[in-house]
Tab-separated table of C-alpha atoms and ligand atoms in Angstrom:
chain	number	residue	atom	x	y	z
Q	28	MET	CA	136.084	80.824	94.638
Q	29	PRO	CA	134.967	79.984	98.325
Q	30	VAL	CA	132.706	82.786	99.929
Q	31	GLU	CA	131.885	83.468	103.187
Q	32	TRP	CA	129.043	85.955	103.968
Q	33	ALA	CA	128.447	87.451	107.287
Q	34	GLY	CA	125.119	89.148	107.472
Q	35	SER	CA	122.443	89.124	110.083
Q	36	GLY	CA	122.440	85.535	110.373
Q	37	PRO	CA	125.347	83.291	111.126
Q	38	GLY	CA	128.335	82.992	108.235
Q	39	LEU	CA	127.602	80.159	105.648
Q	40	LEU	CA	130.397	79.050	103.323
Q	41	VAL	CA	129.220	79.216	99.604
Q	42	THR	CA	131.391	78.117	96.868
Q	43	ILE	CA	130.637	79.524	93.459
Q	44	ASP	CA	132.582	77.927	90.719
Q	45	ARG	CA	132.923	80.467	87.585
Q	46	GLY	CA	134.770	77.606	85.639
Q	47	GLY	CA	132.370	74.883	86.211
Q	48	GLY	CA	129.645	73.586	84.109
Q	49	ALA	CA	126.787	74.479	86.636
Q	50	GLY	CA	125.166	77.985	85.960
Q	51	LEU	CA	125.744	80.380	89.024
Q	52	ARG	CA	122.213	80.554	89.806
Q	53	THR	CA	121.697	76.736	89.955
Q	54	GLN	CA	125.046	76.492	92.083
Q	55	LEU	CA	123.600	78.929	94.702
Q	56	GLU	CA	120.211	77.446	94.689
Q	57	GLU	CA	121.592	74.011	94.975
Q	58	GLN	CA	123.971	74.822	97.761
Q	59	LEU	CA	121.244	76.773	99.951
Q	60	ARG	CA	118.942	73.820	99.285
Q	61	THR	CA	121.525	71.581	100.599
Q	62	ALA	CA	122.334	73.727	103.677
Q	63	ILE	CA	118.679	74.137	104.663
Q	64	ARG	CA	118.142	70.230	104.347
Q	65	ALA	CA	121.115	69.741	106.320
Q	66	GLY	CA	120.038	71.740	108.806
Q	67	ARG	CA	123.263	74.046	108.352
Q	68	LEU	CA	120.530	76.894	108.027
Q	69	ALA	CA	118.010	76.234	110.753
Q	70	ALA	CA	114.173	77.115	110.355
Q	71	ASN	CA	113.308	80.703	110.796
Q	72	GLU	CA	117.286	81.749	110.348
Q	73	PRO	CA	117.058	85.031	108.403
Q	74	LEU	CA	119.205	84.978	105.027
Q	75	PRO	CA	121.136	87.987	104.113
Q	76	SER	CA	119.474	90.628	101.903
Q	77	SER	CA	119.849	90.092	98.226
Q	78	ARG	CA	122.015	93.162	97.875
Q	79	GLU	CA	124.085	91.891	100.876
Q	80	LEU	CA	124.775	88.293	99.294
Q	81	ALA	CA	125.103	89.380	95.683
Q	82	ARG	CA	128.077	91.802	96.810
Q	83	ALA	CA	129.775	89.228	98.777
Q	84	LEU	CA	129.724	86.557	96.309
Q	85	GLY	CA	130.254	88.981	93.119
Q	86	LEU	CA	126.741	88.207	91.870
Q	87	SER	CA	124.346	90.140	90.434
Q	88	ARG	CA	121.411	91.069	92.730
Q	89	GLY	CA	118.807	90.100	90.294
Q	90	LEU	CA	120.449	86.413	90.088
Q	91	VAL	CA	120.180	86.362	93.949
Q	92	GLN	CA	116.628	87.541	93.778
Q	93	ASP	CA	115.582	84.972	91.347
Q	94	CYS	CA	117.346	82.313	93.419
Q	95	TYR	CA	115.419	83.384	96.447
Q	96	ALA	CA	111.864	83.707	94.772
Q	97	GLN	CA	112.805	79.804	93.153
Q	98	LEU	CA	113.532	78.578	96.637
Q	99	GLN	CA	110.452	80.175	98.128
Q	100	ALA	CA	108.216	78.605	95.192
Q	101	GLU	CA	109.927	75.296	96.596
Q	102	GLY	CA	109.078	75.794	100.105
Q	103	TYR	CA	112.570	76.179	101.392
Q	104	LEU	CA	112.373	79.800	102.028
Q	105	THR	CA	109.579	82.297	103.284
Q	106	SER	CA	109.241	86.180	103.126
Q	107	ARG	CA	107.014	88.992	104.336
Q	108	PRO	CA	106.944	92.477	103.086
Q	109	GLY	CA	109.399	94.572	105.273
Q	110	SER	CA	110.951	91.596	106.691
Q	111	ALA	CA	114.463	89.353	105.859
Q	112	THR	CA	114.049	86.319	103.718
Q	113	ARG	CA	114.013	83.374	106.054
Q	114	VAL	CA	114.453	79.582	106.209
Q	115	ALA	CA	110.938	78.145	106.150
Q	116	ALA	CA	109.946	75.711	109.001
Q	117	GLY	CA	109.460	72.110	108.518
Q	118	VAL	CA	111.830	71.464	105.553
Q	119	VAL	CA	113.046	68.042	105.762
Q	120	SER	CA	115.507	66.106	103.650
Q	121	PRO	CA	114.083	64.341	100.498
Q	122	HIS	CA	115.996	61.310	101.598
Q	123	GLU	CA	115.357	61.409	105.197
Q	124	GLY	CA	111.783	62.835	104.851
Q	125	PRO	CA	109.006	61.827	107.320
Q	126	ALA	CA	107.078	58.866	105.914
Q	127	PRO	CA	103.135	58.877	106.457
Q	128	GLU	CA	101.663	57.651	109.613
Q	129	LYS	CA	101.181	53.928	108.446
Q	130	SER	CA	104.882	53.445	107.416
Q	131	SER	CA	106.300	54.924	110.562
Q	132	ALA	CA	104.047	52.745	112.618
Q	133	GLU	CA	105.079	49.996	110.360
Q	134	ARG	CA	108.668	50.906	111.081
Q	135	VAL	CA	108.091	50.948	114.722
Q	136	ARG	CA	106.564	47.413	114.543
Q	137	HIS	CA	109.454	46.192	112.200
Q	138	PRO	CA	112.451	47.972	112.936
Q	139	VAL	CA	114.785	45.802	110.892
Q	140	ALA	CA	113.120	45.575	107.889
Q	141	ASP	CA	109.305	46.190	106.327
Q	142	PHE	CA	108.921	44.586	103.147
Q	143	GLN	CA	105.560	46.134	102.591
Q	144	HIS	CA	104.368	46.346	98.868
Q	145	GLY	CA	102.862	48.519	96.809
Q	146	VAL	CA	104.528	51.470	97.635
Q	147	PRO	CA	107.644	53.106	95.968
Q	148	ASP	CA	110.471	54.976	98.002
Q	149	LEU	CA	108.721	58.044	99.151
Q	150	GLY	CA	112.275	59.448	99.736
Q	151	LEU	CA	112.800	59.544	95.813
Q	152	ALA	CA	109.859	61.188	94.941
Q	153	PRO	CA	110.955	64.076	92.640
Q	154	ARG	CA	110.426	66.979	95.040
Q	155	GLU	CA	112.338	69.574	93.024
Q	156	GLU	CA	111.249	68.658	89.525
Q	157	TRP	CA	107.646	68.837	90.767
Q	158	ALA	CA	108.451	72.499	92.333
Q	159	TRP	CA	109.745	73.481	89.288
Q	160	ALA	CA	106.715	72.056	87.057
Q	161	VAL	CA	104.237	74.151	89.281
Q	162	GLN	CA	106.558	77.079	89.240
Q	163	LYS	CA	106.501	76.956	85.472
Q	164	THR	CA	102.880	76.204	85.195
Q	165	LEU	CA	102.028	79.354	87.703
Q	166	ARG	CA	104.353	81.348	85.835
Q	167	THR	CA	103.160	80.680	82.183
Q	168	ALA	CA	99.518	79.271	82.470
Q	169	PRO	CA	96.969	81.706	81.035
Q	170	ASN	CA	94.158	83.094	83.399
Q	171	ALA	CA	91.830	80.596	81.961
Q	172	ALA	CA	93.720	77.675	83.130
Q	173	PHE	CA	92.365	78.651	86.718
Q	174	ASP	CA	89.016	78.172	85.362
Q	175	TYR	CA	86.967	74.755	85.413
Q	176	GLY	CA	88.506	72.569	82.372
Q	177	GLU	CA	87.510	69.823	80.581
Q	178	ALA	CA	86.398	66.970	82.665
Q	179	VAL	CA	88.271	64.721	80.494
Q	180	GLY	CA	91.507	66.565	81.412
Q	181	VAL	CA	93.464	69.602	80.071
Q	182	ARG	CA	93.817	69.120	76.481
Q	183	ALA	CA	97.870	69.998	76.802
Q	184	LEU	CA	98.346	67.098	78.916
Q	185	ARG	CA	96.417	64.701	76.977
Q	186	GLU	CA	98.236	65.550	73.960
Q	187	VAL	CA	102.059	65.085	75.698
Q	188	LEU	CA	100.745	61.528	77.431
Q	189	ALA	CA	99.069	60.623	74.172
Q	190	SER	CA	102.567	60.768	72.517
Q	191	TYR	CA	104.194	59.719	75.445
Q	192	LEU	CA	102.305	56.674	76.150
Q	193	GLY	CA	102.716	55.854	72.194
Q	194	ARG	CA	106.648	56.028	72.598
Q	195	VAL	CA	107.037	54.240	75.653
Q	196	ARG	CA	104.356	51.931	76.056
Q	197	ALA	CA	102.970	51.442	72.414
Q	198	VAL	CA	99.888	52.664	73.425
Q	199	ALA	CA	97.571	53.839	70.010
Q	200	ALA	CA	95.721	56.903	71.001
Q	201	GLY	CA	95.376	60.516	70.487
Q	202	PRO	CA	94.573	63.303	72.886
Q	203	ASP	CA	90.504	62.491	72.467
Q	204	ASP	CA	91.173	59.123	73.272
Q	205	LEU	CA	92.296	59.832	76.809
Q	206	ILE	CA	90.686	60.861	80.071
Q	207	VAL	CA	92.749	61.887	82.850
Q	208	CYS	CA	91.598	61.166	86.479
Q	209	ALA	CA	92.549	60.620	90.103
Q	210	GLY	CA	94.939	57.495	89.700
Q	211	MET	CA	93.988	53.907	88.775
Q	212	GLN	CA	91.639	53.640	91.397
Q	213	GLN	CA	88.964	56.285	90.128
Q	214	ALA	CA	89.897	55.165	86.646
Q	215	LEU	CA	88.892	51.460	87.393
Q	216	GLY	CA	85.540	53.037	89.232
Q	217	LEU	CA	84.618	55.058	86.203
Q	218	VAL	CA	85.321	52.095	83.752
Q	219	VAL	CA	83.215	49.830	85.825
Q	220	GLY	CA	80.272	52.324	85.734
Q	221	ALA	CA	80.757	52.850	82.156
Q	222	LEU	CA	80.551	49.149	81.478
Q	223	ALA	CA	77.712	48.844	83.561
Q	224	ALA	CA	75.870	51.802	81.640
Q	225	ALA	CA	76.764	49.899	78.347
Q	226	GLY	CA	74.870	46.852	79.889
Q	227	VAL	CA	77.826	44.495	80.887
Q	228	ARG	CA	76.855	42.333	83.636
Q	229	SER	CA	79.804	41.216	84.976
Q	230	LEU	CA	83.644	41.821	85.135
Q	231	ALA	CA	86.160	39.097	85.680
Q	232	PHE	CA	89.455	39.669	87.753
Q	233	GLU	CA	92.411	37.851	88.120
Q	234	ASP	CA	93.004	35.123	91.008
Q	235	PRO	CA	95.039	35.884	93.218
Q	236	GLY	CA	94.498	39.801	92.549
Q	237	SER	CA	93.063	42.814	93.572
Q	238	GLY	CA	89.473	40.966	94.079
Q	239	ALA	CA	88.696	42.685	97.246
Q	240	ASN	CA	88.733	46.070	95.542
Q	241	VAL	CA	87.375	45.050	92.197
Q	242	THR	CA	84.403	43.698	94.058
Q	243	ASP	CA	83.873	46.885	95.881
Q	244	LEU	CA	83.353	48.943	92.752
Q	245	THR	CA	81.476	46.332	91.052
Q	246	ALA	CA	79.083	46.026	93.794
Q	247	ALA	CA	78.473	49.706	93.663
Q	248	ALA	CA	77.944	49.979	90.094
Q	249	GLY	CA	75.538	46.820	90.793
Q	250	ILE	CA	77.485	44.143	88.476
Q	251	ALA	CA	78.722	40.884	89.516
Q	252	ALA	CA	82.729	40.239	89.891
Q	253	VAL	CA	83.981	37.002	88.990
Q	254	PRO	CA	87.452	35.650	89.771
Q	255	VAL	CA	89.588	33.972	87.105
Q	256	THR	CA	92.549	32.077	87.883
Q	257	VAL	CA	96.236	33.249	87.074
Q	258	ASP	CA	99.013	30.350	86.061
Q	259	GLU	CA	102.740	30.596	84.997
Q	260	SER	CA	101.687	32.347	81.828
Q	261	GLY	CA	98.931	34.858	83.402
Q	262	LEU	CA	95.257	34.826	83.504
Q	263	ASP	CA	93.850	31.585	82.000
Q	264	VAL	CA	91.932	32.872	78.969
Q	265	GLY	CA	89.924	29.407	78.828
Q	266	ALA	CA	88.556	29.908	82.322
Q	267	LEU	CA	87.625	33.437	81.520
Q	268	ALA	CA	85.739	32.173	78.413
Q	269	ARG	CA	84.055	29.765	80.488
Q	270	SER	CA	82.990	32.179	82.959
Q	271	GLY	CA	80.724	34.145	80.598
Q	272	ALA	CA	82.133	37.651	81.811
Q	273	GLY	CA	81.424	40.565	79.809
Q	274	ALA	CA	84.867	41.938	80.645
Q	275	VAL	CA	88.067	41.511	82.401
Q	276	PHE	CA	90.363	43.446	84.542
Q	277	VAL	CA	93.942	42.236	83.863
Q	278	THR	CA	97.754	43.475	84.797
Q	279	PRO	CA	99.440	42.263	81.928
Q	280	ALA	CA	102.873	44.052	82.340
Q	281	HIS	CA	103.608	42.282	85.831
Q	282	GLN	CA	100.517	40.388	87.283
Q	283	TRP	CA	99.545	41.710	90.658
Q	284	PRO	CA	100.595	40.244	92.908
Q	285	THR	CA	102.333	37.009	91.318
Q	286	GLY	CA	104.429	38.923	88.963
Q	287	VAL	CA	103.943	36.763	86.078
Q	288	VAL	CA	104.232	38.768	82.622
Q	289	LEU	CA	101.257	37.879	80.494
Q	290	THR	CA	102.963	35.289	77.593
Q	291	GLY	CA	102.436	36.238	73.797
Q	292	PRO	CA	100.044	33.330	72.881
Q	293	ARG	CA	98.069	34.339	76.140
Q	294	ARG	CA	97.623	37.981	74.763
Q	295	GLN	CA	96.449	36.739	71.524
Q	296	ALA	CA	94.136	34.394	73.130
Q	297	LEU	CA	92.580	37.285	75.364
Q	298	ILE	CA	92.289	39.423	72.392
Q	299	ALA	CA	90.596	36.628	70.423
Q	300	TRP	CA	87.886	36.156	73.277
Q	301	SER	CA	87.064	39.713	73.039
Q	302	ARG	CA	87.062	39.707	69.457
Q	303	ALA	CA	84.689	36.669	69.547
Q	304	THR	CA	82.578	37.563	72.691
Q	305	GLY	CA	82.689	41.625	72.386
Q	306	GLY	CA	83.895	41.240	75.780
Q	307	VAL	CA	85.824	44.217	77.165
Q	308	ILE	CA	89.587	43.977	78.273
Q	309	VAL	CA	90.412	46.585	81.031
Q	310	GLU	CA	94.325	46.426	81.393
Q	311	ASP	CA	95.979	48.135	84.461
Q	312	ASP	CA	99.328	48.835	83.016
Q	313	TYR	CA	100.862	48.935	86.425
Q	314	ASP	CA	104.323	48.478	87.032
Q	315	ALA	CA	105.525	48.869	83.268
Q	316	GLU	CA	107.772	51.405	83.899
Q	317	PHE	CA	110.055	49.443	86.185
Q	318	ARG	CA	111.126	46.668	84.150
Q	319	TYR	CA	114.372	44.884	84.478
Q	320	ASP	CA	115.716	41.511	82.511
Q	321	ARG	CA	113.388	41.134	79.936
Q	322	ASP	CA	112.541	42.926	76.614
Q	323	PRO	CA	110.216	45.760	76.959
Q	324	VAL	CA	106.666	44.490	76.612
Q	325	GLY	CA	104.195	46.873	75.072
Q	326	SER	CA	100.862	47.431	75.983
Q	327	LEU	CA	97.912	45.206	75.507
Q	328	GLN	CA	95.917	48.289	74.066
Q	329	GLY	CA	98.239	48.860	71.605
Q	330	LEU	CA	97.667	45.529	69.693
Q	331	ALA	CA	93.480	45.728	69.761
Q	332	PRO	CA	92.752	49.504	70.498
Q	333	ASP	CA	88.946	48.703	69.643
Q	334	CYS	CA	89.161	45.660	72.445
Q	335	VAL	CA	90.883	47.253	75.232
Q	336	ILE	CA	90.944	50.033	77.951
Q	337	SER	CA	94.045	50.869	79.246
Q	338	LEU	CA	94.685	52.484	82.572
Q	339	GLY	CA	97.833	54.189	83.882
Q	340	THR	CA	98.801	56.362	87.036
Q	341	VAL	CA	101.767	58.293	88.390
Q	342	SER	CA	101.530	56.316	91.585
Q	343	LYS	CA	104.584	54.256	91.024
Q	344	SER	CA	106.702	56.331	88.903
Q	345	LEU	CA	106.128	59.866	90.862
Q	346	ALA	CA	103.941	59.618	93.932
Q	347	PRO	CA	100.845	58.258	94.837
Q	348	ALA	CA	99.928	61.497	96.662
Q	349	LEU	CA	99.695	63.205	93.124
Q	350	ARG	CA	96.414	61.167	92.344
Q	351	LEU	CA	97.045	61.355	88.797
Q	352	GLY	CA	96.395	58.756	86.326
Q	353	TRP	CA	94.667	58.342	82.946
Q	354	ILE	CA	92.444	56.097	80.956
Q	355	VAL	CA	92.595	55.316	77.310
Q	356	ALA	CA	89.415	54.058	75.812
Q	357	PRO	CA	87.642	53.115	72.477
Q	358	PRO	CA	85.551	56.154	71.376
Q	359	ARG	CA	81.999	54.214	72.149
Q	360	LEU	CA	82.928	54.654	75.730
Q	361	HIS	CA	83.960	58.133	76.008
Q	362	PRO	CA	80.679	59.567	76.741
Q	363	ALA	CA	80.033	57.648	79.753
Q	364	LEU	CA	83.298	57.986	81.119
Q	365	ALA	CA	83.151	61.577	80.501
Q	366	ARG	CA	79.733	61.971	82.252
Q	367	GLY	CA	81.146	60.157	84.996
Q	368	LYS	CA	84.226	62.070	85.526
Q	369	TRP	CA	82.224	65.189	85.332
Q	370	ARG	CA	79.621	63.758	87.883
Q	371	ALA	CA	82.809	62.550	90.309
Q	372	ASP	CA	84.582	66.018	90.517
Q	373	ARG	CA	84.397	68.096	87.222
Q	374	GLY	CA	87.965	66.983	86.166
Q	375	SER	CA	91.082	66.465	87.822
Q	376	PRO	CA	93.194	69.614	89.198
Q	377	GLY	CA	93.928	71.886	86.118
Q	378	LEU	CA	96.979	73.147	87.501
Q	379	ASP	CA	98.719	69.813	88.416
Q	380	GLN	CA	97.706	68.314	85.148
Q	381	LEU	CA	99.752	71.199	83.420
Q	382	ALA	CA	102.562	70.349	85.779
Q	383	LEU	CA	102.796	66.828	84.782
Q	384	ALA	CA	102.772	67.881	81.238
Q	385	ALA	CA	105.759	70.032	81.685
Q	386	LEU	CA	107.453	67.389	83.264
Q	387	LEU	CA	106.744	64.979	80.597
Q	388	GLU	CA	107.448	67.602	77.889
Q	389	SER	CA	110.643	68.684	79.421
Q	390	GLY	CA	112.261	65.429	79.859
Q	391	ARG	CA	112.605	65.279	83.347
Q	392	TYR	CA	109.980	62.703	83.760
Q	393	ASP	CA	112.198	60.287	81.773
Q	394	ARG	CA	115.267	61.586	83.590
Q	395	HIS	CA	113.527	60.601	86.752
Q	396	LEU	CA	112.481	57.141	86.145
Q	397	ARG	CA	115.958	56.157	84.657
Q	398	ARG	CA	117.118	57.594	88.340
Q	399	VAL	CA	114.793	55.810	90.144
Q	400	ARG	CA	114.768	52.500	88.005
Q	401	ALA	CA	118.627	52.271	88.629
Q	402	GLU	CA	117.805	52.238	92.447
Q	403	TYR	CA	115.033	49.672	92.272
Q	404	ALA	CA	117.369	47.613	90.014
Q	405	ALA	CA	120.142	47.723	92.663
Q	406	ARG	CA	117.629	46.761	95.321
Q	407	ARG	CA	116.541	43.808	93.494
Q	408	GLU	CA	120.063	42.680	93.035
Q	409	THR	CA	120.331	43.021	96.683
Q	410	LEU	CA	117.538	40.919	97.387
Q	411	ILE	CA	118.745	38.202	95.014
Q	412	ALA	CA	121.817	38.193	96.365
Q	413	ALA	CA	120.846	38.330	100.217
Q	414	LEU	CA	118.190	35.218	99.192
Q	415	HIS	CA	121.080	33.472	97.545
Q	416	ARG	CA	123.408	33.873	100.469
Q	417	HIS	CA	121.010	33.036	103.188
Q	418	ALA	CA	118.554	31.021	101.830
Q	419	PRO	CA	119.934	29.600	98.537
Q	420	ARG	CA	117.212	26.779	97.940
Q	421	LEU	CA	114.300	29.075	97.986
Q	422	ALA	CA	112.277	29.337	94.846
Q	423	VAL	CA	112.108	33.289	93.921
Q	424	THR	CA	109.619	34.585	90.942
Q	425	GLY	CA	107.904	37.527	89.619
Q	426	LEU	CA	110.913	39.779	89.625
Q	427	ALA	CA	110.843	40.489	85.967
Q	428	ALA	CA	109.423	44.226	86.596
Q	429	GLY	CA	108.093	46.042	89.352
Q	430	PHE	CA	109.394	46.325	92.853
Q	431	HIS	CA	108.350	42.999	94.751
Q	432	ALA	CA	109.123	39.138	94.551
Q	433	ILE	CA	107.268	36.055	95.428
Q	434	LEU	CA	108.810	33.886	97.598
Q	435	HIS	CA	107.686	30.224	97.577
Q	436	LEU	CA	107.954	28.791	101.101
Q	437	PRO	CA	108.381	25.347	101.782
Q	438	PRO	CA	105.031	23.789	102.350
Q	439	GLY	CA	104.166	22.751	105.900
Q	440	THR	CA	101.603	20.033	107.205
Q	441	ASP	CA	99.348	22.920	107.635
Q	442	ASP	CA	97.489	24.805	105.064
Q	443	ALA	CA	99.294	27.460	103.004
Q	444	ALA	CA	97.672	30.457	105.015
Q	445	ALA	CA	98.591	28.712	108.105
Q	446	VAL	CA	102.085	28.231	106.992
Q	447	GLU	CA	102.441	32.138	105.971
Q	448	ARG	CA	100.562	33.060	108.892
Q	449	ALA	CA	103.474	31.211	111.331
Q	450	VAL	CA	106.159	32.851	109.078
Q	451	ILE	CA	104.847	36.187	109.182
Q	452	GLU	CA	104.454	36.112	112.867
Q	453	ALA	CA	107.974	34.426	113.837
Q	454	ALA	CA	109.469	37.513	111.221
Q	455	ALA	CA	107.474	40.063	113.003
Q	456	ALA	CA	108.874	38.959	116.288
Q	457	ARG	CA	112.454	39.626	114.954
Q	458	GLY	CA	111.391	43.022	113.359
Q	459	VAL	CA	110.980	42.192	109.919
Q	460	GLY	CA	107.488	42.718	108.175
Q	461	LEU	CA	106.397	40.111	105.915
Q	462	TYR	CA	103.019	39.927	103.826
Q	463	GLY	CA	101.159	36.572	102.409
Q	464	MET	CA	99.851	35.629	99.357
Q	465	ALA	CA	96.920	33.661	100.640
Q	466	LYS	CA	94.583	36.465	101.557
Q	467	MET	CA	94.956	38.014	97.844
Q	468	HIS	CA	92.957	34.763	96.879
Q	469	ALA	CA	89.402	35.202	96.110
Q	470	GLN	CA	88.722	31.425	95.503
Q	471	ALA	CA	90.201	28.196	97.655
Q	472	VAL	CA	93.693	28.847	98.225
Q	473	PRO	CA	96.298	26.840	96.565
Q	474	PRO	CA	98.401	24.408	98.681
Q	475	LYS	CA	101.217	26.597	98.018
Q	476	PRO	CA	102.461	29.140	101.052
Q	477	ARG	CA	104.031	32.151	99.423
Q	478	LEU	CA	105.237	35.436	100.320
Q	479	ILE	CA	104.868	39.003	98.365
Q	480	VAL	CA	108.255	40.803	99.379
Q	481	GLY	CA	108.117	44.303	98.238
Q	482	PHE	CA	111.422	46.351	98.361
Q	483	GLY	CA	110.410	49.711	96.665
Q	484	ASN	CA	110.140	51.717	100.274
Q	485	THR	CA	112.737	49.137	101.751
Q	486	SER	CA	116.430	50.519	101.723
Q	487	ARG	CA	119.336	48.241	100.425
Q	488	SER	CA	120.712	47.978	103.991
Q	489	ALA	CA	117.326	46.959	105.274
Q	490	ILE	CA	116.900	44.376	102.530
Q	491	GLU	CA	120.105	42.454	103.459
Q	492	ALA	CA	119.488	42.919	107.318
Q	493	GLY	CA	115.889	41.700	106.901
Q	494	ILE	CA	116.687	38.566	104.993
Q	495	GLU	CA	119.735	37.683	107.146
Q	496	ALA	CA	117.263	37.817	110.213
Q	497	ILE	CA	114.658	35.454	108.815
Q	498	ALA	CA	117.101	33.205	106.804
Q	499	ASP	CA	116.137	30.028	108.649
Q	500	LEU	CA	112.390	30.846	108.371
Q	501	LEU	CA	112.725	30.541	104.548
Q	502	ASN	CA	115.113	27.969	104.124
Q	503	PRO	CA	113.045	24.416	103.191
Q	504	PRO	CA	114.242	21.678	105.398
Q	505	LEU	CA	116.808	19.236	104.151
Q	506	ARG	CA	115.506	15.924	103.049
Q	507	ARG	CA	117.283	12.901	104.646
Q	508	GLY	CA	117.881	9.734	103.060
S	618	PLP	C1	97.859	46.688	90.948
S	618	PLP	C2	97.689	48.131	91.238
S	618	PLP	N1	97.402	48.908	90.402
S	618	PLP	C3	97.665	50.245	90.479
S	618	PLP	C4	97.909	50.801	91.827
S	618	PLP	C5	97.783	52.276	91.769
S	618	PLP	O1	96.385	52.844	92.023
S	618	PLP	P1	96.437	54.430	92.199
S	618	PLP	O2	96.753	54.784	90.731
S	618	PLP	O3	94.870	54.820	92.502
S	618	PLP	O4	97.208	54.927	93.104
S	618	PLP	C6	97.696	50.044	92.785
S	618	PLP	C7	97.810	50.653	93.942
S	618	PLP	O5	98.307	50.214	94.983
S	618	PLP	C8	97.703	48.468	92.606
S	618	PLP	O6	97.772	47.776	93.549
């Protein structure tokens, strides 16, 4: 039944389907959201009163009031006592939303495509689900939830997370093994501090990898950072043993940045190293949510909870801006980690933690992941197809999980860094942003020029156009004779 209202603002067509599957309130909310996002209801435009709209649509006034309250909570509408409910200023479509400054600057520099890595699609951030979870939290949380909480995190979240990680990542942990923190970055800082307090003098890291970040954190804690080479099977455990390091930071699910998955034998060797030397394994279980054409590989922590500290984050699965992550650690490290977290900030924001717990518990987190995984899988296919079409002889690796690939460029006569730089500069001149592997190395750069091509925040059409625009830069020259 299509109904038009004619209130104080302009008329707007709203269709309420009484025979359909969706509830009446859901239909009304969704249509108002869509109208606001599409600009059909402009900022500051007054909405009809709840009484007026209810009468026009044949709905109860309470239902319309609830709908307005929900959209206010989500930031679509505003209201002041004694004046009409209005469309809030600054609402943007989740898919057309403004990107952060860095990305918009990148877009200006790279109008065809920017293959930046490390960022999920910010347009796919679950705005509505998060608004639902925050609103539910505000409605149902007891007053005590507004106080300082436990520094190690709100118990309700730790309980839900422990069971979620057990189910999805084969992590062996109960709520008391978890510390909630501000993303992987704070997690690693706290872990480095706790390891230093436990007498660890050096932390090994993967090379290529996050060397600059690790070195920064270890320097602050007064311990050494030691690079250990990564090969086609992942971290070279023999080299780790020779390094004498007391702990190692690894990305087994999808090595950053090569995209290699740590093989079964290497996992076993790493755990054997830990058991033999007492070395601590710090696992960044990063990108594990996004795997495509291989069987799921559980976390290392699940194999050896006594040897492994596992770090997780919602930065890729939901959005980096939420700054929520966790540490799963053996009990012996808990007091130092809890003290570090207290010292840093007295605990992560409690209401956000409850909202994350609500998302996980309600199944919305899983549903969101299924949705975005399908989109990233489609982008990955687009990238593979575009490379196949435009640069068929190029070697591509690292695509088992996550949202970046490694392109192995034809070696030039110059060193790898110079070859990468030349391709990056030529691509930039054509409006395509590319990023090289050489600068991810801490030790001597091997003579293999490679590009890290991110597709998390790059649309399918941009992927296609970007690869087409740089095809000749990627193709190895045909050998004569
Ligand atoms: C290897 C790796 N792990 C995890 C993250 C996520 O960090 P955070 O949770 O602090 O946002 C990043 C961010 O770029 C990363 O490069």
